[in-house]
C-alpha positions as semicolon CSV with decimal commas, in nm:
position;residue;x (nm);y (nm);z (nm)
1;M;-6,724;-11,826;13,379
2;S;-6,417;-12,013;13,501
3;R;-6,086;-11,985;13,321
4;T;-5,862;-12,285;13,271
5;P;-5,490;-12,226;13,207
6;S;-5,355;-12,347;12,877
7;E;-5,006;-12,472;12,808
8;P;-4,745;-12,192;12,807
9;A;-4,729;-11,986;12,491
10;P;-4,395;-11,956;12,306
11;A;-4,176;-11,675;12,431
12;R;-4,117;-11,531;12,083
13;P;-4,316;-11,503;11,761
14;L;-4,347;-11,814;11,547
15;A;-4,183;-11,705;11,223
16;L;-4,209;-11,907;10,905
17;P;-3,950;-11,888;10,627
18;P;-4,043;-11,698;10,308
19;S;-4,068;-12,029;10,121
20;V;-4,364;-12,127;10,341
21;P;-4,634;-11,867;10,257
22;V;-4,922;-12,082;10,380
23;A;-4,924;-12,307;10,687
24;A;-5,168;-12,471;10,930
25;F;-5,071;-12,606;11,269
26;G;-5,251;-12,746;11,570
27;V;-5,242;-12,586;11,913
28;R;-5,283;-12,780;12,236
29;T;-5,473;-12,646;12,534
30;G;-5,555;-12,773;12,879
31;L;-5,886;-12,950;12,931
32;I;-6,186;-12,737;12,842
33;L;-6,490;-12,808;13,059
34;P;-6,845;-12,673;13,092
35;N;-6,866;-12,306;13,192
36;D;-6,500;-12,235;13,103
37;D;-6,424;-11,900;12,939
38;I;-6,352;-12,021;12,588
39;A;-6,249;-11,678;12,458
40;A;-5,985;-11,632;12,729
41;I;-5,856;-11,988;12,687
42;V;-5,808;-11,950;12,313
43;A;-5,644;-11,608;12,350
44;D;-5,397;-11,749;12,603
45;A;-5,327;-12,057;12,390
46;V;-5,224;-11,862;12,080
47;G;-5,031;-11,621;12,300
48;D;-4,781;-11,373;12,164
49;W;-4,686;-11,566;11,849
50;I;-5,009;-11,508;11,662
51;E;-4,980;-11,275;11,360
52;D;-5,206;-11,027;11,187
53;G;-5,416;-11,202;10,923
54;D;-5,406;-11,544;11,088
55;I;-5,726;-11,746;11,101
56;V;-5,775;-11,903;11,444
57;C;-5,998;-12,210;11,412
58;V;-6,161;-12,368;11,716
59;T;-6,344;-12,700;11,704
60;E;-6,714;-12,673;11,779
61;A;-6,682;-12,959;12,031
62;V;-6,495;-12,754;12,292
63;V;-6,701;-12,441;12,224
64;A;-7,025;-12,632;12,283
65;R;-6,881;-12,797;12,594
66;S;-6,780;-12,460;12,738
67;Q;-7,139;-12,346;12,677
68;N;-7,277;-12,653;12,855
69;R;-7,473;-12,746;12,541
70;Y;-7,613;-13,082;12,646
71;M;-7,952;-13,246;12,622
72;S;-8,081;-13,571;12,768
73;C;-8,284;-13,822;12,571
74;R;-8,575;-13,761;12,806
75;E;-8,567;-13,386;12,734
76;L;-8,548;-13,454;12,361
77;A;-8,831;-13,709;12,379
78;D;-9,052;-13,454;12,554
79;D;-8,971;-13,197;12,285
80;I;-9,051;-13,441;12,001
81;R;-9,375;-13,544;12,166
82;A;-9,484;-13,182;12,207
83;K;-9,390;-13,069;11,857
84;L;-9,557;-13,366;11,686
85;D;-9,845;-13,389;11,936
86;L;-9,782;-13,760;11,987
87;K;-10,021;-13,958;12,201
88;P;-9,927;-14,274;12,397
89;G;-9,873;-14,563;12,157
90;A;-9,802;-14,331;11,863
91;R;-9,665;-14,455;11,533
92;L;-9,370;-14,237;11,431
93;A;-9,161;-14,252;11,111
94;V;-8,793;-14,159;11,086
95;V;-8,698;-14,112;10,722
96;S;-8,345;-14,119;10,575
97;P;-8,140;-14,107;10,895
98;I;-7,762;-14,099;10,892
99;A;-7,624;-14,441;10,985
100;S;-7,412;-14,355;11,287
101;R;-7,400;-14,467;11,648
102;N;-7,237;-14,139;11,745
103;R;-7,449;-13,905;11,535
104;F;-7,796;-14,053;11,539
105;A;-7,852;-14,351;11,769
106;L;-7,951;-14,144;12,074
107;V;-8,176;-13,920;11,865
108;L;-8,351;-14,238;11,753
109;R;-8,381;-14,362;12,111
110;A;-8,541;-14,033;12,212
111;A;-8,785;-14,066;11,921
112;A;-8,878;-14,413;12,047
113;M;-8,929;-14,278;12,398
114;A;-9,155;-14,006;12,257
115;T;-9,401;-14,267;12,128
116;R;-9,457;-14,400;12,484
117;G;-9,478;-14,764;12,389
118;G;-9,568;-14,710;12,025
119;T;-9,383;-14,793;11,706
120;V;-9,095;-14,630;11,519
121;V;-9,071;-14,697;11,145
122;V;-8,720;-14,636;11,010
123;Q;-8,681;-14,586;10,636
124;F;-8,317;-14,614;10,531
125;S;-8,204;-14,482;10,194
126;L;-8,045;-14,750;9,981
127;P;-7,780;-14,863;9,948
128;Y;-7,611;-14,568;10,123
129;D;-7,718;-14,298;10,363
130;E;-7,687;-13,928;10,288
131;V;-7,314;-13,914;10,367
132;G;-7,213;-14,241;10,202
133;N;-7,240;-14,496;10,484
134;Q;-7,342;-14,834;10,344
135;V;-7,664;-14,956;10,506
136;I;-7,737;-15,252;10,278
137;D;-7,517;-15,449;10,040
138;P;-7,533;-15,264;9,705
139;E;-7,532;-15,582;9,496
140;F;-7,806;-15,740;9,710
141;A;-8,021;-15,428;9,676
142;R;-7,961;-15,384;9,303
143;T;-8,037;-15,748;9,224
144;R;-8,341;-15,765;9,450
145;L;-8,506;-15,451;9,318
146;R;-8,447;-15,564;8,961
147;L;-8,599;-15,907;9,027
148;K;-8,895;-15,752;9,209
149;K;-8,962;-15,526;8,913
150;V;-8,959;-15,829;8,682
151;Y;-9,181;-16,023;8,924
152;K;-9,440;-15,747;8,935
153;S;-9,443;-15,714;8,556
154;L;-9,481;-16,088;8,507
155;L;-9,770;-16,105;8,753
156;E;-9,948;-15,819;8,576
157;A;-9,906;-15,990;8,237
158;R;-9,981;-16,345;8,350
159;G;-10,358;-16,322;8,307
160;N;-10,326;-16,326;7,929
161;T;-10,014;-16,542;7,912
162;P;-10,031;-16,840;8,151
163;H;-9,697;-16,982;8,038
164;L;-9,529;-16,687;8,211
165;N;-9,559;-16,899;8,526
166;I;-9,239;-17,069;8,411
167;L;-9,052;-16,740;8,443
168;I;-9,239;-16,645;8,759
169;R;-9,127;-16,962;8,936
170;E;-8,762;-16,885;8,859
171;V;-8,791;-16,528;8,986
172;V;-8,968;-16,649;9,300
173;A;-8,696;-16,908;9,362
174;A;-8,427;-16,641;9,323
175;L;-8,601;-16,390;9,552
176;V;-8,671;-16,649;9,823
177;L;-8,321;-16,796;9,818
178;Q;-8,167;-16,448;9,823
179;Q;-8,369;-16,380;10,138
180;H;-8,205;-16,685;10,294
181;G;-7,845;-16,595;10,223
182;F;-7,792;-16,705;9,862
183;Q;-7,631;-16,460;9,620
184;I;-7,788;-16,448;9,275
185;L;-7,508;-16,446;9,019
186;A;-7,693;-16,507;8,692
187;M;-8,028;-16,614;8,544
188;R;-8,032;-16,754;8,191
189;K;-8,381;-16,641;8,090
190;I;-8,423;-16,331;8,309
191;M;-8,076;-16,175;8,299
192;G;-7,946;-16,331;7,980
193;R;-7,641;-16,465;8,165
194;G;-7,539;-16,814;8,273
195;I;-7,635;-17,159;8,150
196;A;-7,866;-17,255;8,439
197;D;-8,210;-17,129;8,533
198;V;-8,030;-16,956;8,823
199;T;-7,662;-16,949;8,915
200;V;-7,609;-16,893;9,287
201;R;-7,342;-16,862;9,549
202;D;-7,473;-17,043;9,856
203;P;-7,426;-16,920;10,216
204;G;-7,116;-17,138;10,240
205;G;-6,957;-16,961;9,943
206;A;-7,000;-17,241;9,686
207;V;-7,101;-17,152;9,330
208;A;-7,378;-17,376;9,198
209;P;-7,628;-17,411;8,912
210;L;-7,991;-17,419;9,024
211;E;-8,267;-17,570;8,809
212;V;-8,626;-17,474;8,896
213;T;-8,940;-17,681;8,841
214;F;-9,297;-17,711;8,961
215;S;-9,292;-18,083;9,034
216;E;-9,037;-18,274;8,821
217;V;-8,772;-18,295;9,090
218;E;-8,567;-18,582;8,950
219;K;-8,545;-18,421;8,606
220;A;-8,434;-18,089;8,756
221;V;-8,175;-18,269;8,971
222;R;-8,026;-18,443;8,667
223;Q;-8,014;-18,120;8,471
224;A;-7,842;-17,935;8,756
225;A;-7,586;-18,212;8,799
226;A;-7,512;-18,204;8,425
227;L;-7,472;-17,827;8,427
228;K;-7,231;-17,851;8,721
229;A;-7,003;-18,062;8,505
230;D;-6,997;-17,781;8,246
231;M;-6,920;-17,510;8,506
232;P;-6,556;-17,532;8,624
233;E;-6,629;-17,282;8,903
234;A;-6,922;-17,483;9,042
235;T;-6,868;-17,706;9,346
236;R;-7,235;-17,766;9,431
237;A;-7,562;-17,811;9,238
238;Y;-7,921;-17,750;9,345
239;A;-8,275;-17,807;9,225
240;A;-8,584;-17,630;9,354
241;T;-8,958;-17,679;9,337
242;V;-9,187;-17,378;9,358
243;D;-9,547;-17,408;9,472
244;L;-9,715;-17,081;9,369
245;A;-10,044;-17,177;9,533
246;R;-9,900;-17,268;9,874
247;R;-9,621;-17,011;9,838
248;T;-9,332;-17,241;9,923
249;V;-8,990;-17,316;9,777
250;T;-8,820;-17,650;9,844
251;L;-8,447;-17,680;9,780
252;Y;-8,272;-18,008;9,692
253;D;-7,908;-18,113;9,681
254;A;-7,845;-18,204;9,317
255;A;-7,469;-18,253;9,326
256;T;-7,488;-18,630;9,278
257;G;-7,782;-18,634;9,037
258;G;-7,936;-18,925;9,233
259;A;-8,295;-19,047;9,217
260;E;-8,374;-18,950;9,577
261;P;-8,219;-18,607;9,632
262;A;-8,197;-18,474;9,985
263;V;-8,407;-18,176;10,087
264;V;-8,172;-17,905;10,213
265;G;-8,422;-17,625;10,262
266;F;-8,795;-17,557;10,287
267;Y;-8,890;-17,191;10,260
268;P;-9,247;-17,063;10,292
269;Y;-9,271;-16,712;10,147
270;G;-9,632;-16,616;10,206
271;D;-9,540;-16,365;10,477
272;V;-9,318;-16,166;10,238
273;E;-9,502;-16,222;9,908
274;E;-9,667;-15,880;9,922
275;D;-9,330;-15,717;9,986
276;M;-9,186;-15,910;9,690
277;R;-9,432;-15,728;9,464
278;D;-9,300;-15,383;9,558
279;P;-9,009;-15,293;9,327
280;E;-8,930;-14,967;9,508
281;A;-8,859;-15,090;9,861
282;I;-8,695;-15,373;10,052
283;A;-8,871;-15,478;10,372
284;E;-8,674;-15,600;10,670
285;A;-8,840;-15,942;10,643
286;E;-8,691;-15,978;10,294
287;V;-8,342;-15,939;10,435
288;G;-8,390;-16,238;10,662
289;E;-8,121;-16,311;10,918
290;G;-7,844;-16,181;10,699
291;A;-7,620;-15,908;10,834
292;F;-7,517;-15,608;10,625
293;R;-7,211;-15,488;10,808
294;H;-7,060;-15,154;10,723
295;P;-6,736;-15,231;10,535
296;I;-6,535;-14,995;10,758
297;T;-6,704;-14,989;11,100
298;G;-6,836;-15,346;11,090
299;V;-7,171;-15,225;11,228
300;D;-7,502;-15,364;11,101
301;Y;-7,707;-15,044;11,126
302;R;-8,036;-15,217;11,064
303;R;-7,986;-15,425;11,378
304;L;-7,832;-15,137;11,575
305;Y;-8,129;-14,910;11,506
306;R;-8,379;-15,186;11,581
307;E;-8,209;-15,249;11,919
308;T;-8,197;-14,875;11,985
309;I;-8,571;-14,839;11,927
310;L;-8,645;-15,135;12,153
311;A;-8,425;-14,976;12,421
312;G;-8,647;-14,668;12,394
313;G;-8,955;-14,875;12,476
314;A;-9,107;-14,890;12,127
315;Q;-9,160;-15,151;11,859
316;A;-8,937;-15,128;11,552
317;E;-9,002;-15,155;11,179
318;V;-8,714;-15,108;10,937
319;F;-8,716;-15,097;10,559
320;F;-8,509;-14,958;10,272
321;A;-8,629;-14,727;9,994
322;E;-8,495;-14,437;9,791
323;N;-8,826;-14,251;9,765
324;P;-8,898;-14,083;10,103
325;L;-9,273;-14,096;10,040
326;K;-9,267;-14,477;10,050
327;V;-9,300;-14,443;10,425
328;Y;-9,671;-14,376;10,373
329;D;-9,708;-14,729;10,237
330;R;-9,618;-14,871;10,578
331;G;-9,953;-14,787;10,732
332;Y;-10,095;-14,507;10,945
333;L;-9,846;-14,260;11,095
334;D;-9,880;-13,994;11,364
335;G;-9,570;-13,798;11,266
336;V;-9,257;-13,795;11,052
337;I;-8,900;-13,694;11,142
338;L;-8,677;-13,627;10,840
339;G;-8,331;-13,752;10,937
340;E;-8,128;-13,587;10,662
341;V;-7,878;-13,310;10,731
342;H;-7,814;-13,156;10,389
343;G;-8,124;-13,268;10,203
344;R;-8,375;-13,187;10,476
345;E;-8,528;-12,882;10,309
346;A;-8,572;-13,058;9,975
347;S;-8,733;-13,355;10,152
348;R;-8,962;-13,126;10,346
349;E;-9,071;-12,960;10,023
350;L;-9,135;-13,303;9,872
351;F;-9,362;-13,404;10,160
352;L;-9,544;-13,072;10,155
353;S;-9,587;-13,072;9,777
354;F;-9,759;-13,410;9,798
355;G;-9,972;-13,295;10,086
356;A;-9,816;-13,409;10,411
357;R;-10,078;-13,615;10,588
358;V;-9,922;-13,580;10,934
359;P;-9,684;-13,336;11,106
360;V;-9,337;-13,342;10,948
361;V;-9,027;-13,201;11,122
362;T;-8,659;-13,182;11,037
363;L;-8,371;-13,238;11,279
364;D;-8,313;-12,865;11,325
365;E;-8,673;-12,834;11,448
366;I;-8,638;-13,077;11,739
367;G;-8,419;-12,975;12,030
368;P;-8,317;-12,619;12,117
369;P;-8,231;-12,352;11,856
370;P;-8,044;-12,266;11,646
371;W;-7,950;-12,613;11,521
372;G;-8,181;-12,850;11,705
373;V;-8,009;-13,190;11,705
374;I;-7,837;-13,153;11,368
375;G;-7,467;-13,210;11,426
376;S;-7,525;-13,354;11,773
377;N;-7,291;-13,618;11,913
378;V;-7,309;-13,875;12,188
379;S;-7,184;-13,727;12,514
380;N;-7,269;-14,024;12,735
381;Y;-7,422;-14,328;12,567
382;D;-7,524;-14,514;12,883
383;E;-7,689;-14,206;13,035
384;C;-7,846;-14,115;12,700
385;R;-7,700;-13,766;12,683
386;L;-7,627;-13,563;12,368
387;K;-7,384;-13,278;12,302
388;L;-7,536;-13,017;12,072
389;L;-7,375;-12,767;11,836
390;P;-7,271;-12,432;11,988
391;E;-7,521;-12,157;12,055
392;D;-7,471;-11,831;11,860
393;A;-7,142;-11,947;11,713
394;D;-7,086;-11,625;11,516
395;A;-7,104;-11,417;11,834
396;T;-6,869;-11,660;12,009
397;A;-6,620;-11,626;11,722
398;E;-6,635;-11,247;11,756
399;A;-6,578;-11,274;12,133
400;I;-6,269;-11,490;12,076
401;R;-6,139;-11,245;11,816
402;R;-6,176;-10,953;12,059
403;A;-6,005;-11,149;12,337
404;I;-5,707;-11,222;12,108
405;R;-5,694;-10,855;12,010
406;E;-5,684;-10,749;12,375
407;R;-5,432;-11,018;12,469
408;S;-5,191;-11,005;12,173
409;R;-5,270;-10,678;11,991
410;K;-5,314;-10,877;11,670
411;D;-5,594;-10,852;11,416
412;V;-5,707;-11,205;11,331
413;E;-6,018;-11,382;11,215
414;V;-6,183;-11,665;11,407
415;L;-6,368;-11,966;11,275
416;I;-6,552;-12,237;11,468
417;F;-6,532;-12,559;11,268
418;G;-6,718;-12,886;11,258
419;D;-6,680;-13,174;11,013
420;G;-6,467;-13,110;10,710
421;A;-6,634;-13,120;10,369
422;Y;-6,438;-13,396;10,202
423;K;-6,517;-13,738;10,061
424;D;-6,285;-14,025;10,148
425;P;-6,199;-14,188;9,812
426;D;-6,126;-14,522;9,980
427;T;-6,450;-14,558;10,175
428;G;-6,681;-14,337;9,970
429;I;-6,792;-14,163;10,291
430;Y;-6,865;-13,792;10,277
431;E;-6,742;-13,679;10,617
432;L;-6,969;-13,376;10,655
433;A;-7,236;-13,479;10,907
434;D;-7,265;-13,122;11,037
435;P;-7,479;-12,865;10,853
436;Y;-7,169;-12,672;10,739
437;P;-6,792;-12,707;10,786
438;A;-6,786;-12,356;10,936
439;I;-7,035;-12,348;11,224
440;G;-6,950;-11,989;11,316
441;Q;-6,712;-11,716;11,198
442;S;-6,605;-11,367;11,280
443;E;-6,730;-11,077;11,070
444;G;-6,426;-11,053;10,844
445;L;-6,471;-11,410;10,720
446;R;-6,838;-11,358;10,657
447;T;-6,752;-11,094;10,392
448;V;-6,501;-11,315;10,206
449;R;-6,725;-11,557;10,021
450;L;-6,523;-11,724;9,744
451;R;-6,160;-11,813;9,701
452;T;-6,043;-11,782;9,340
453;G;-5,709;-11,767;9,161
454;L;-5,516;-11,851;8,848
455;K;-5,475;-12,217;8,760
456;L;-5,097;-12,196;8,782
457;K;-5,019;-12,552;8,673
458;M;-5,202;-12,498;8,345
459;H;-5,059;-12,151;8,281
460;V;-4,701;-12,260;8,349
461;D;-4,739;-12,549;8,103
462;T;-4,895;-12,322;7,839
463;L;-4,633;-12,047;7,868
464;Y;-4,345;-12,294;7,868
465;Q;-4,478;-12,462;7,555
466;Q;-4,495;-12,116;7,395
467;G;-4,117;-12,092;7,442
468;L;-4,100;-11,848;7,733
469;S;-3,805;-11,867;7,973
470;R;-3,834;-11,928;8,345
471;E;-3,798;-11,556;8,415
472;E;-4,052;-11,461;8,149
473;I;-4,305;-11,712;8,284
474;A;-4,262;-11,575;8,637
475;S;-4,302;-11,217;8,515
476;R;-4,611;-11,301;8,308
477;L;-4,779;-11,480;8,598
478;S;-4,696;-11,198;8,839
479;G;-4,846;-10,944;8,600
480;A;-5,158;-11,153;8,548
481;R;-5,210;-11,178;8,923
482;S;-5,165;-10,809;8,989
483;A;-5,384;-10,710;8,696
484;G;-5,655;-10,958;8,785
485;A;-5,647;-11,093;8,430
486;D;-5,953;-11,273;8,303
487;E;-5,778;-11,608;8,267
488;V;-5,884;-11,965;8,330
489;G;-5,876;-11,999;8,706
490;T;-5,942;-12,240;8,986
491;T;-6,300;-12,334;9,070
492;P;-6,439;-12,069;9,308
493;R;-6,500;-12,216;9,653
494;N;-6,628;-12,083;9,982
495;L;-6,320;-11,973;10,174
496;S;-6,468;-12,049;10,516
497;S;-6,560;-12,404;10,411
498;L;-6,207;-12,462;10,280
499;V;-6,044;-12,333;10,597
500;A;-6,281;-12,528;10,821
501;T;-6,211;-12,847;10,627
502;L;-5,837;-12,787;10,651
503;A;-5,871;-12,730;11,026
504;D;-6,067;-13,050;11,072
505;L;-5,802;-13,249;10,885
506;V;-5,520;-13,096;11,090
507;A;-5,705;-13,145;11,418
508;G;-5,797;-13,503;11,330
509;S;-6,158;-13,438;11,439
510;A;-6,006;-13,320;11,770
511;D;-5,848;-13,662;11,831
512;A;-5,500;-13,511;11,806
513;G;-5,556;-13,310;12,124
514;T;-5,534;-12,984;11,929
515;P;-5,878;-12,821;11,948
516;I;-5,729;-12,501;11,802
517;V;-5,579;-12,481;11,453
518;V;-5,406;-12,167;11,325
519;V;-5,408;-12,112;10,949
520;R;-5,152;-11,859;10,828
521;G;-5,124;-11,692;10,489
522;Y;-5,457;-11,822;10,356
523;L;-5,670;-11,511;10,392
524;P;-5,643;-11,281;10,087
525;S;-5,523;-10,932;10,179
526;E;-5,828;-10,772;10,019
527;G;-6,050;-10,983;10,247
528;R;-5,913;-10,831;10,568
């Protein structure tokens, strides 16, 4: 293996003042390329200033690159085809994938290639994927599923109660208009809100009352116009006729209340009427031409994944459902890929417990061991090439630890980190798209499972309120620590996951140019 020089190490130890017992800092290296000696590079980078008890964290990205852990889409497609025994023109389902161009798009393209001109059915969770990426507007999904449940119930009860058609026509109008870009704000009879049959926000952003009828257009127009006058927020008014036999909705401009209202929309719904009856799923046809862009990335993942499948030479079907087994309602399948990272085993058990009708695989079962394509990233999008997680990461961590010992005569622990396990409170995204924050670790870390301690902020408050002095509080806390008192403490957490998450935050997902992070003072002395 080749060895690439790192930037010069400091000439003297990096000493921290006593008031800084715990610290984490990034370390720059030179470029790390395939077949480089990662253990030697890390040992040189931390140099002579490393200290006993430090935890040296290395991002999995450079470890995998040094191991030349790459896979082409063609290689992955061949592996999928073999493991699922797919024939040309196969129909393959991908259930609950993460919504990510970097993390999943090329895996999906390989799946499409594996069908050899077949079809890939993508079932998104709703309204978010496993790690919190929005794949469909939450309000759209919540309203639509509620209306579909009402619609199904009304249809089932209509046989004995014909006048329910009055309610059915309003629900149909709401569902059809929602499909065409209208937002449903209220429904007087169905939701118990609003003064109109339906209150909508049209695609142009105008709030409007909508009155629904079977055939009395002029009456509905007059009623809508009158309601508009009683709604200060309304700037438009609409009327709609619903033909349940021909399955059409006709929309009229009712703002003026005139005798000859203009038709502003004609919407046949026969092609989606069956989907409208399913209260557990939202078909792509029900979404219409609307775009559901991720609020942070601006990506419409429904369209991205459809285009990705087409680029892989297959036909695409996309729908949204929370129940993974809904995929069986989409017709015959030749195989199923479960796209979850953290919930994959539970989903597999669900499919098996209901009697999986076709081969079912998880992401760690396609691609090479030990991880398959879980945690993979795009290496080259145009050439359809993936970077995989490191091979035998624990052994690599041990090799780095030994190299540091030989180079610096220091006893440290080594951790190979991936995504940190934290949830962004602003975006709601759970950043952990890798199987674990700690992909690999040296032996010493594997024996230190949980980090615990006294909840100091609570104990200081309690002791102070009991009248103890500053010195007495300090003495009491010191005694409790040394005695291991059975006091209320912090929530026990996996130490390796905490350190890996800290390293990911410091490294900025390796964007800071510091693929190594040293954590000092975090490892409990009894854990060494």
